């Protein structure tokens, strides 16, 4: 009992400390030579461990709070969307990026409204969905403030068989180019899950964000040739404008089961194509749904969920060669940010502060499998004082 209360080593050290303090006012006779308590913003002139070396060389700033591509994410429930009591028959997911037109925000997304929740590929029929994004159409909603949304109706319905997307049109994203609007989306020709999540990308265009939308019924980003990483699926098309061209990033899977998900880039002079896939594809070795935004001269990417480099924010000054800039947590799934300069061909990208994302399996009961849209807020903006960001 006594030995627990009085530890002899402590007594001796404390006494030694008191004696030193009385003699010279400090415990160390010589100045300390180890890593300092006052954390240096510049790499100190000291021998450094591999971890501390990396802390000064691999990230924009050695402290996360001073790193402009570090953020935390905050989520808010949206008002205005009905989910049928969350019984799994209505799902909204994979929001596009958000654009502002005439003082209103617009978003497009996958909406499924089916008699039952998804039942798996084996049980799916013409009306029973296999997956959450099966038998879906592309809908849109508008908002004045980004929190309260009004669903406006269908933008791109799935076309009659055998057109591309007859089984489901999903996971859309918007491009504004020379006064016209383009929606790119996954066009399923069979129920997702039958072989995999296989599909190419098609596009519809309109003169106004309210439509009417004109389907091209064409495959604009085709699957890769047999044996290549993107031979089965082109997912999450995500167009931005750079160098006077359309830079469309997309996700695909390689290596069978389990999938390795990666991202590629396809470039075009015209929104309807032809798109040329970049010879260095895949350009991002990880990630799931695709979220990017112009930042300074380059482009930043939210790399979520899958792969060695998931949970990172990455940056490519040349829009092709990405590097990890920060490690973050609770990233938005399928984030569709409001980006002021997505289509302005900027070389001084301002970043993002909010957008919509989705949460899946919102009831915690997979038999009621569906997704809901939510708002995310973050601090990846260079315009901290601009309330419209
Ligand atoms: C999503 C996206 C694509 C997939 C499926 C629906 O989160 O990656 O859109 O096909 O899941």
CSV table of C-alpha atoms and ligand atoms in Angstrom, one decimal:
chain,number,residue,atom,x,y,z
A,1,UNK,CA,0.0,0.0,0.0
A,2,UNK,CA,2.7,2.4,1.1
A,3,UNK,CA,4.9,1.6,-1.9
A,4,UNK,CA,2.0,2.3,-4.3
A,5,UNK,CA,1.5,5.7,-2.8
A,6,UNK,CA,5.1,6.8,-2.6
A,7,UNK,CA,7.1,5.8,-5.7
A,8,UNK,CA,10.8,6.1,-4.7
A,9,UNK,CA,11.9,7.0,-8.3
A,10,UNK,CA,9.4,9.9,-8.4
A,11,UNK,CA,10.6,11.2,-5.1
A,12,UNK,CA,14.2,11.2,-6.2
A,13,UNK,CA,13.4,12.8,-9.5
A,14,UNK,CA,11.2,15.5,-7.9
A,15,UNK,CA,13.9,16.3,-5.4
A,16,UNK,CA,16.5,16.5,-8.1
A,17,UNK,CA,14.2,18.8,-10.1
A,18,UNK,CA,13.7,21.0,-7.1
A,19,UNK,CA,17.4,21.3,-6.5
A,20,UNK,CA,18.1,22.1,-10.1
A,21,UNK,CA,15.3,24.6,-10.2
A,22,UNK,CA,16.6,26.3,-7.1
A,23,UNK,CA,20.1,26.4,-8.5
A,24,UNK,CA,19.4,27.7,-12.1
A,25,UNK,CA,15.7,28.0,-12.7
A,26,UNK,CA,15.6,25.1,-15.2
A,27,UNK,CA,15.7,21.3,-15.3
A,28,UNK,CA,18.0,21.0,-18.4
A,29,UNK,CA,21.4,22.3,-18.0
A,30,UNK,CA,21.9,22.5,-21.8
A,31,UNK,CA,19.3,23.7,-24.4
A,32,UNK,CA,17.1,20.8,-25.6
A,33,UNK,CA,18.2,19.2,-28.8
A,34,UNK,CA,15.1,17.1,-29.6
A,35,UNK,CA,11.9,18.1,-31.5
A,36,UNK,CA,10.6,21.3,-29.8
A,37,UNK,CA,7.4,21.6,-27.8
A,38,UNK,CA,6.5,24.8,-29.8
A,39,UNK,CA,5.6,23.0,-33.0
A,40,UNK,CA,7.6,24.6,-35.9
A,41,UNK,CA,5.8,25.5,-39.1
A,42,UNK,CA,9.0,25.1,-41.1
A,43,UNK,CA,10.9,21.9,-41.2
A,44,UNK,CA,13.4,22.2,-38.3
A,45,UNK,CA,17.1,21.7,-38.9
A,46,UNK,CA,17.2,18.4,-36.9
A,47,UNK,CA,17.5,14.8,-37.6
A,48,UNK,CA,13.9,13.7,-38.3
A,49,UNK,CA,12.1,10.4,-38.2
A,50,UNK,CA,10.5,9.2,-41.5
A,51,UNK,CA,7.1,10.2,-40.1
A,52,UNK,CA,8.2,13.7,-39.2
A,53,UNK,CA,10.0,14.1,-42.5
A,54,UNK,CA,6.8,13.2,-44.3
A,55,UNK,CA,4.8,15.5,-42.2
A,56,UNK,CA,6.8,18.4,-43.7
A,57,UNK,CA,7.0,17.2,-47.2
A,58,UNK,CA,3.9,15.2,-48.1
A,59,UNK,CA,1.2,17.7,-47.1
A,60,UNK,CA,0.7,21.4,-47.8
A,61,UNK,CA,1.1,22.3,-44.1
A,62,UNK,CA,2.5,20.3,-41.2
A,63,UNK,CA,-0.5,21.1,-39.1
A,64,UNK,CA,-3.9,19.9,-40.5
A,65,UNK,CA,-5.7,23.1,-39.4
A,66,UNK,CA,-3.3,25.2,-41.6
A,67,UNK,CA,-3.7,22.9,-44.6
A,68,UNK,CA,-6.1,24.5,-47.1
A,69,UNK,CA,-7.1,21.0,-48.4
A,70,UNK,CA,-8.0,19.7,-45.0
A,71,UNK,CA,-11.5,20.0,-43.7
A,72,UNK,CA,-14.1,18.4,-41.4
A,73,UNK,CA,-17.6,17.7,-42.8
A,74,UNK,CA,-20.8,18.6,-41.2
A,75,UNK,CA,-24.2,17.1,-42.4
A,76,UNK,CA,-27.7,18.5,-42.2
A,77,UNK,CA,-31.0,16.8,-43.0
A,78,UNK,CA,-32.8,18.4,-46.0
A,79,UNK,CA,-36.4,19.6,-46.0
A,80,UNK,CA,-38.8,19.0,-48.9
A,81,UNK,CA,-38.2,15.3,-49.9
A,82,UNK,CA,-40.8,12.6,-49.1
A,83,UNK,CA,-39.6,9.0,-48.6
A,84,UNK,CA,-42.8,7.1,-48.1
A,85,UNK,CA,-42.1,6.6,-44.4
A,86,UNK,CA,-38.6,5.3,-45.4
A,87,UNK,CA,-40.1,1.9,-46.3
A,88,UNK,CA,-37.6,1.5,-49.1
A,89,UNK,CA,-39.9,2.1,-52.0
A,90,UNK,CA,-38.5,5.6,-52.7
A,91,UNK,CA,-34.8,6.4,-53.0
A,92,UNK,CA,-32.9,9.5,-53.9
A,93,UNK,CA,-29.1,9.2,-54.4
A,94,UNK,CA,-26.0,10.2,-56.3
A,95,UNK,CA,-26.7,14.0,-56.6
A,96,UNK,CA,-25.1,16.0,-59.4
A,97,UNK,CA,-23.0,19.0,-58.6
A,98,UNK,CA,-25.2,22.0,-57.9
A,99,UNK,CA,-25.5,25.0,-60.2
A,100,UNK,CA,-27.1,28.4,-59.5
A,101,UNK,CA,-29.3,29.8,-62.3
A,102,UNK,CA,-31.3,33.0,-61.9
A,103,UNK,CA,-30.9,33.0,-58.1
A,104,UNK,CA,-31.9,29.3,-57.7
A,105,UNK,CA,-29.9,26.3,-56.9
A,106,UNK,CA,-30.5,23.2,-59.1
A,107,UNK,CA,-29.6,19.6,-58.4
A,108,UNK,CA,-30.3,16.4,-60.4
A,109,UNK,CA,-30.2,12.9,-58.9
A,110,UNK,CA,-31.2,9.3,-59.2
A,111,UNK,CA,-34.8,8.7,-58.0
A,112,UNK,CA,-36.3,5.2,-57.6
A,113,UNK,CA,-40.0,4.9,-56.9
A,114,UNK,CA,-40.9,1.2,-57.1
A,115,UNK,CA,-43.6,-1.1,-55.5
A,116,UNK,CA,-41.0,-2.8,-53.4
A,117,UNK,CA,-37.5,-2.1,-52.1
A,118,UNK,CA,-34.6,-3.8,-54.1
A,119,UNK,CA,-34.8,-7.6,-54.1
A,120,UNK,CA,-31.4,-8.6,-55.6
A,121,UNK,CA,-30.7,-9.5,-59.2
A,122,UNK,CA,-32.2,-13.0,-59.0
A,123,UNK,CA,-35.6,-11.7,-57.9
A,124,UNK,CA,-35.8,-8.6,-60.0
A,125,UNK,CA,-38.6,-8.3,-62.7
A,126,UNK,CA,-39.8,-5.5,-65.0
A,127,UNK,CA,-41.1,-3.7,-61.9
A,128,UNK,CA,-39.1,-5.1,-59.0
A,129,UNK,CA,-35.7,-3.5,-58.7
A,130,UNK,CA,-32.5,-5.5,-58.2
A,131,UNK,CA,-30.5,-2.7,-56.6
A,132,UNK,CA,-31.2,0.6,-55.1
A,133,UNK,CA,-30.3,2.3,-58.4
A,134,UNK,CA,-32.2,-0.2,-60.6
A,135,UNK,CA,-35.4,1.0,-62.4
A,136,UNK,CA,-34.6,4.6,-61.7
A,137,UNK,CA,-35.0,7.9,-63.5
A,138,UNK,CA,-33.2,11.2,-63.2
A,139,UNK,CA,-35.1,13.8,-61.3
A,140,UNK,CA,-34.3,17.4,-60.3
A,141,UNK,CA,-35.1,19.8,-57.5
A,142,UNK,CA,-34.5,23.5,-56.8
A,143,UNK,CA,-33.8,25.5,-53.7
A,144,UNK,CA,-33.3,29.1,-52.6
A,145,UNK,CA,-31.0,28.3,-49.7
A,146,UNK,CA,-29.6,24.8,-50.2
A,147,UNK,CA,-31.6,23.4,-47.2
A,148,UNK,CA,-35.2,23.5,-48.3
A,149,UNK,CA,-35.7,21.8,-51.7
A,150,UNK,CA,-38.7,21.5,-54.0
A,151,UNK,CA,-38.7,18.5,-56.2
A,152,UNK,CA,-39.6,19.7,-59.7
A,153,UNK,CA,-40.2,16.4,-61.5
A,154,UNK,CA,-38.4,14.0,-63.9
A,155,UNK,CA,-35.6,15.4,-66.1
A,156,UNK,CA,-34.5,12.3,-68.0
A,157,UNK,CA,-36.8,9.3,-67.8
A,158,UNK,CA,-35.5,5.9,-68.8
A,159,UNK,CA,-36.1,5.5,-72.5
A,160,UNK,CA,-38.0,2.7,-74.2
A,161,UNK,CA,-36.2,-0.6,-74.8
A,162,UNK,CA,-33.7,-1.1,-76.5
A,163,UNK,CA,-32.3,2.4,-76.1
A,164,UNK,CA,-29.3,2.9,-73.9
A,165,UNK,CA,-30.5,3.2,-70.3
A,166,UNK,CA,-33.9,1.5,-70.9
A,167,UNK,CA,-33.4,-0.5,-67.7
A,168,UNK,CA,-32.3,2.4,-65.5
A,169,UNK,CA,-30.7,5.9,-65.9
A,170,UNK,CA,-28.7,6.9,-62.8
A,171,UNK,CA,-25.9,8.8,-61.3
A,172,UNK,CA,-26.0,11.9,-63.3
A,173,UNK,CA,-23.9,15.0,-63.5
A,174,UNK,CA,-24.3,18.4,-65.1
A,175,UNK,CA,-22.2,20.4,-67.6
A,176,UNK,CA,-23.0,23.9,-68.7
A,177,UNK,CA,-21.3,24.6,-72.0
A,178,UNK,CA,-21.8,27.6,-74.4
A,179,UNK,CA,-25.3,28.4,-73.0
A,180,UNK,CA,-26.6,24.8,-73.1
A,181,UNK,CA,-27.0,22.2,-70.4
A,182,UNK,CA,-25.8,18.6,-70.6
A,183,UNK,CA,-26.7,15.7,-68.2
A,184,UNK,CA,-24.4,12.7,-68.4
A,185,UNK,CA,-25.6,9.5,-66.7
A,186,UNK,CA,-25.1,5.8,-66.4
A,187,UNK,CA,-27.4,3.9,-68.9
A,188,UNK,CA,-28.2,0.4,-67.7
A,189,UNK,CA,-29.2,-2.2,-70.3
A,190,UNK,CA,-29.8,-4.9,-67.8
A,191,UNK,CA,-30.6,-5.0,-64.1
A,192,UNK,CA,-27.6,-4.0,-62.0
A,193,UNK,CA,-26.2,-7.1,-60.3
A,194,UNK,CA,-27.0,-9.5,-63.2
A,195,UNK,CA,-23.4,-9.8,-64.1
A,196,UNK,CA,-22.0,-6.8,-62.1
A,197,UNK,CA,-22.8,-3.2,-62.1
A,198,UNK,CA,-22.1,-2.9,-65.9
A,199,UNK,CA,-23.0,0.1,-68.0
A,200,UNK,CA,-21.7,2.9,-70.2
A,201,UNK,CA,-22.5,6.6,-70.1
A,202,UNK,CA,-25.1,8.5,-72.2
A,203,UNK,CA,-26.0,12.2,-72.4
A,204,UNK,CA,-29.1,14.4,-72.8
A,205,UNK,CA,-29.0,18.1,-73.5
A,206,UNK,CA,-31.4,21.1,-72.9
A,207,UNK,CA,-31.5,24.9,-73.5
A,208,UNK,CA,-32.7,25.5,-70.0
A,209,UNK,CA,-32.0,23.7,-66.6
A,210,UNK,CA,-35.8,23.2,-66.5
A,211,UNK,CA,-35.7,21.2,-69.7
A,212,UNK,CA,-37.1,19.8,-71.9
A,213,UNK,CA,-34.2,17.4,-72.1
A,214,UNK,CA,-33.3,15.8,-75.4
A,215,UNK,CA,-31.8,12.3,-75.1
A,216,UNK,CA,-29.1,11.5,-77.7
A,217,UNK,CA,-29.7,7.8,-77.1
A,218,UNK,CA,-25.9,7.4,-77.7
A,219,UNK,CA,-23.1,6.0,-75.7
A,220,UNK,CA,-20.8,8.9,-75.2
A,221,UNK,CA,-18.3,7.3,-72.8
A,222,UNK,CA,-18.0,3.7,-73.9
A,223,UNK,CA,-16.7,0.8,-71.9
A,224,UNK,CA,-13.0,0.0,-72.4
A,225,UNK,CA,-11.8,-2.8,-74.7
A,226,UNK,CA,-11.7,-6.3,-73.3
A,227,UNK,CA,-8.9,-6.8,-70.8
A,228,UNK,CA,-8.7,-3.1,-69.8
A,229,UNK,CA,-9.5,-1.8,-66.3
A,230,UNK,CA,-12.7,-0.1,-67.5
A,231,UNK,CA,-14.1,-2.8,-69.7
A,232,UNK,CA,-17.3,-3.4,-67.8
A,233,UNK,CA,-18.5,-0.1,-66.2
A,234,UNK,CA,-18.2,3.6,-66.7
A,235,UNK,CA,-19.7,5.1,-63.5
A,236,UNK,CA,-20.2,8.5,-61.9
A,237,UNK,CA,-19.4,10.7,-65.0
A,238,UNK,CA,-18.2,14.1,-63.7
A,239,UNK,CA,-17.6,16.9,-66.2
A,240,UNK,CA,-15.5,20.1,-65.6
A,241,UNK,CA,-14.1,22.6,-68.0
A,242,UNK,CA,-10.3,23.0,-68.3
A,243,UNK,CA,-8.1,24.2,-71.1
A,244,UNK,CA,-11.1,25.0,-73.3
A,245,UNK,CA,-12.1,21.3,-73.2
A,246,UNK,CA,-14.5,19.1,-71.3
A,247,UNK,CA,-12.6,17.1,-68.7
A,248,UNK,CA,-14.9,14.3,-67.6
A,249,UNK,CA,-13.7,12.1,-64.7
A,250,UNK,CA,-15.3,8.7,-64.1
A,251,UNK,CA,-15.0,5.6,-62.0
A,252,UNK,CA,-14.6,2.0,-63.0
A,253,UNK,CA,-13.7,-1.2,-61.3
A,254,UNK,CA,-11.0,-3.6,-62.1
A,255,UNK,CA,-9.8,-7.0,-61.0
A,256,UNK,CA,-13.1,-8.8,-60.5
A,257,UNK,CA,-14.0,-9.7,-57.0
A,258,UNK,CA,-13.3,-7.8,-54.8
A,259,UNK,CA,-13.4,-4.8,-57.0
A,260,UNK,CA,-10.6,-2.3,-57.0
A,261,UNK,CA,-12.2,1.0,-57.8
A,262,UNK,CA,-10.3,3.7,-59.6
A,263,UNK,CA,-10.9,6.8,-61.6
A,264,UNK,CA,-10.2,7.7,-65.2
A,265,UNK,CA,-10.3,10.9,-67.3
A,266,UNK,CA,-11.9,11.4,-70.7
A,267,UNK,CA,-11.4,14.6,-72.6
A,268,UNK,CA,-13.5,16.2,-75.4
A,269,UNK,CA,-13.9,19.4,-77.5
A,270,UNK,CA,-17.6,18.9,-77.8
A,271,UNK,CA,-20.0,17.8,-75.0
A,272,UNK,CA,-21.5,15.1,-77.3
A,273,UNK,CA,-18.0,13.7,-78.0
A,274,UNK,CA,-15.9,12.1,-79.1
A,275,UNK,CA,-14.2,11.7,-75.7
A,276,UNK,CA,-10.6,10.5,-75.7
A,277,UNK,CA,-9.6,8.5,-72.6
A,278,UNK,CA,-6.3,9.7,-71.1
A,279,UNK,CA,-3.4,7.4,-71.9
A,280,UNK,CA,-2.3,7.5,-68.2
A,281,UNK,CA,-5.7,6.2,-66.9
A,282,UNK,CA,-6.5,5.3,-64.2
A,283,UNK,CA,-5.4,8.7,-62.8
A,284,UNK,CA,-6.8,8.2,-59.2
A,285,UNK,CA,-6.0,4.8,-57.7
A,286,UNK,CA,-8.9,4.9,-55.2
A,287,UNK,CA,-12.3,6.4,-54.4
A,288,UNK,CA,-15.9,5.6,-55.1
A,289,UNK,CA,-18.3,8.2,-56.2
A,290,UNK,CA,-16.6,11.0,-58.0
A,291,UNK,CA,-16.3,14.5,-56.6
A,292,UNK,CA,-13.8,17.1,-57.9
A,293,UNK,CA,-13.5,20.8,-58.1
A,294,UNK,CA,-11.1,23.4,-59.6
A,295,UNK,CA,-8.6,24.6,-57.0
A,296,UNK,CA,-5.9,27.2,-57.8
A,297,UNK,CA,-4.4,26.1,-61.2
A,298,UNK,CA,-5.4,22.5,-60.7
A,299,UNK,CA,-8.2,20.2,-59.6
A,300,UNK,CA,-8.9,18.7,-56.2
A,301,UNK,CA,-10.6,15.4,-55.6
A,302,UNK,CA,-12.5,13.9,-52.6
A,303,UNK,CA,-11.3,10.3,-52.6
A,304,UNK,CA,-13.7,8.3,-50.5
A,305,UNK,CA,-14.4,4.8,-49.3
A,306,UNK,CA,-12.4,2.4,-51.5
A,307,UNK,CA,-8.7,1.8,-52.3
A,308,UNK,CA,-5.3,2.4,-50.6
A,309,UNK,CA,-5.9,6.2,-50.6
A,310,UNK,CA,-9.4,6.4,-49.5
A,311,UNK,CA,-10.3,9.2,-47.0
A,312,UNK,CA,-7.9,11.7,-48.7
A,313,UNK,CA,-8.2,15.0,-50.5
A,314,UNK,CA,-6.0,14.9,-53.5
A,315,UNK,CA,-4.7,17.5,-55.9
A,316,UNK,CA,-3.4,17.5,-59.5
A,317,UNK,CA,-2.0,20.8,-60.7
A,318,UNK,CA,-1.9,19.4,-64.3
A,319,UNK,CA,-5.4,17.8,-63.8
A,320,UNK,CA,-3.9,14.3,-64.4
A,321,UNK,CA,-1.2,13.5,-61.8
A,322,UNK,CA,-2.9,13.4,-58.4
A,323,UNK,CA,-1.1,13.6,-55.0
A,324,UNK,CA,-2.5,13.2,-51.5
A,325,UNK,CA,-2.9,16.6,-49.8
A,326,UNK,CA,-4.7,15.6,-46.7
A,327,UNK,CA,-6.3,12.8,-44.8
A,328,UNK,CA,-9.8,13.4,-43.6
A,329,UNK,CA,-12.8,11.6,-42.1
A,330,UNK,CA,-16.6,11.3,-42.5
A,331,UNK,CA,-16.4,12.2,-46.2
A,332,UNK,CA,-19.5,12.9,-48.2
A,333,UNK,CA,-20.7,9.9,-50.2
A,334,UNK,CA,-21.4,10.8,-53.8
A,335,UNK,CA,-20.8,14.5,-53.0
A,336,UNK,CA,-22.2,16.9,-55.4
A,337,UNK,CA,-20.8,20.3,-54.4
A,338,UNK,CA,-21.9,23.8,-55.4
A,339,UNK,CA,-18.9,24.9,-57.5
A,340,UNK,CA,-18.8,28.5,-58.7
A,341,UNK,CA,-16.2,27.9,-61.3
A,342,UNK,CA,-16.8,24.4,-62.5
A,343,UNK,CA,-17.3,25.6,-66.1
A,344,UNK,CA,-15.4,28.9,-66.3
A,345,UNK,CA,-12.1,27.4,-67.3
A,346,UNK,CA,-10.5,29.0,-64.3
A,347,UNK,CA,-6.8,28.8,-63.5
A,348,UNK,CA,-7.5,30.2,-60.1
A,349,UNK,CA,-10.1,27.7,-58.6
A,350,UNK,CA,-11.8,28.9,-55.5
A,351,UNK,CA,-12.9,25.6,-53.9
A,352,UNK,CA,-16.1,24.6,-52.2
A,353,UNK,CA,-18.0,25.0,-48.9
A,354,UNK,CA,-21.2,22.9,-49.4
A,355,UNK,CA,-23.1,20.5,-51.5
A,356,UNK,CA,-25.4,17.5,-51.3
A,357,UNK,CA,-24.4,13.9,-50.7
A,358,UNK,CA,-26.3,10.7,-49.9
A,359,UNK,CA,-26.7,8.3,-47.0
A,360,UNK,CA,-27.5,4.8,-47.9
A,361,UNK,CA,-29.7,2.2,-46.0
A,362,UNK,CA,-31.0,5.1,-43.9
A,363,UNK,CA,-33.2,2.9,-41.7
A,364,UNK,CA,-30.5,0.5,-40.8
A,365,UNK,CA,-32.7,-2.3,-42.2
A,366,UNK,CA,-31.4,-3.6,-45.5
A,367,UNK,CA,-34.8,-5.0,-46.4
A,368,UNK,CA,-35.9,-1.4,-46.7
A,369,UNK,CA,-32.8,-0.5,-48.6
A,370,UNK,CA,-32.9,3.1,-49.9
A,371,UNK,CA,-30.9,6.3,-49.8
A,372,UNK,CA,-31.6,9.8,-48.8
A,373,UNK,CA,-30.0,13.1,-49.9
A,374,UNK,CA,-28.4,15.3,-47.2
A,375,UNK,CA,-26.4,18.5,-47.2
A,376,UNK,CA,-22.7,18.6,-46.4
A,377,UNK,CA,-20.7,21.7,-45.3
A,378,UNK,CA,-17.0,21.9,-45.3
A,379,UNK,CA,-14.1,24.3,-45.5
A,380,UNK,CA,-12.3,23.7,-48.8
A,381,UNK,CA,-12.7,27.3,-50.0
A,382,UNK,CA,-10.2,30.0,-50.6
A,383,UNK,CA,-13.0,32.6,-50.2
A,384,UNK,CA,-13.7,32.2,-46.5
A,385,UNK,CA,-15.5,35.5,-46.3
A,386,UNK,CA,-17.7,35.0,-49.3
A,387,UNK,CA,-21.2,34.0,-48.0
A,388,UNK,CA,-22.3,32.8,-51.5
A,389,UNK,CA,-19.7,30.1,-51.5
B,1,LIG,C1,-23.1,4.5,-56.8
B,1,LIG,C2,-22.2,4.9,-58.0
B,1,LIG,C3,-22.8,4.3,-59.2
B,1,LIG,C4,-23.0,2.8,-59.1
B,1,LIG,C5,-24.0,2.7,-58.0
B,1,LIG,C6,-25.0,3.7,-58.6
B,1,LIG,O1,-22.8,4.9,-55.6
B,1,LIG,O2,-20.9,4.5,-57.8
B,1,LIG,O3,-24.2,4.7,-59.2
B,1,LIG,O4,-23.4,2.2,-60.3
B,1,LIG,O5,-23.5,3.1,-56.8
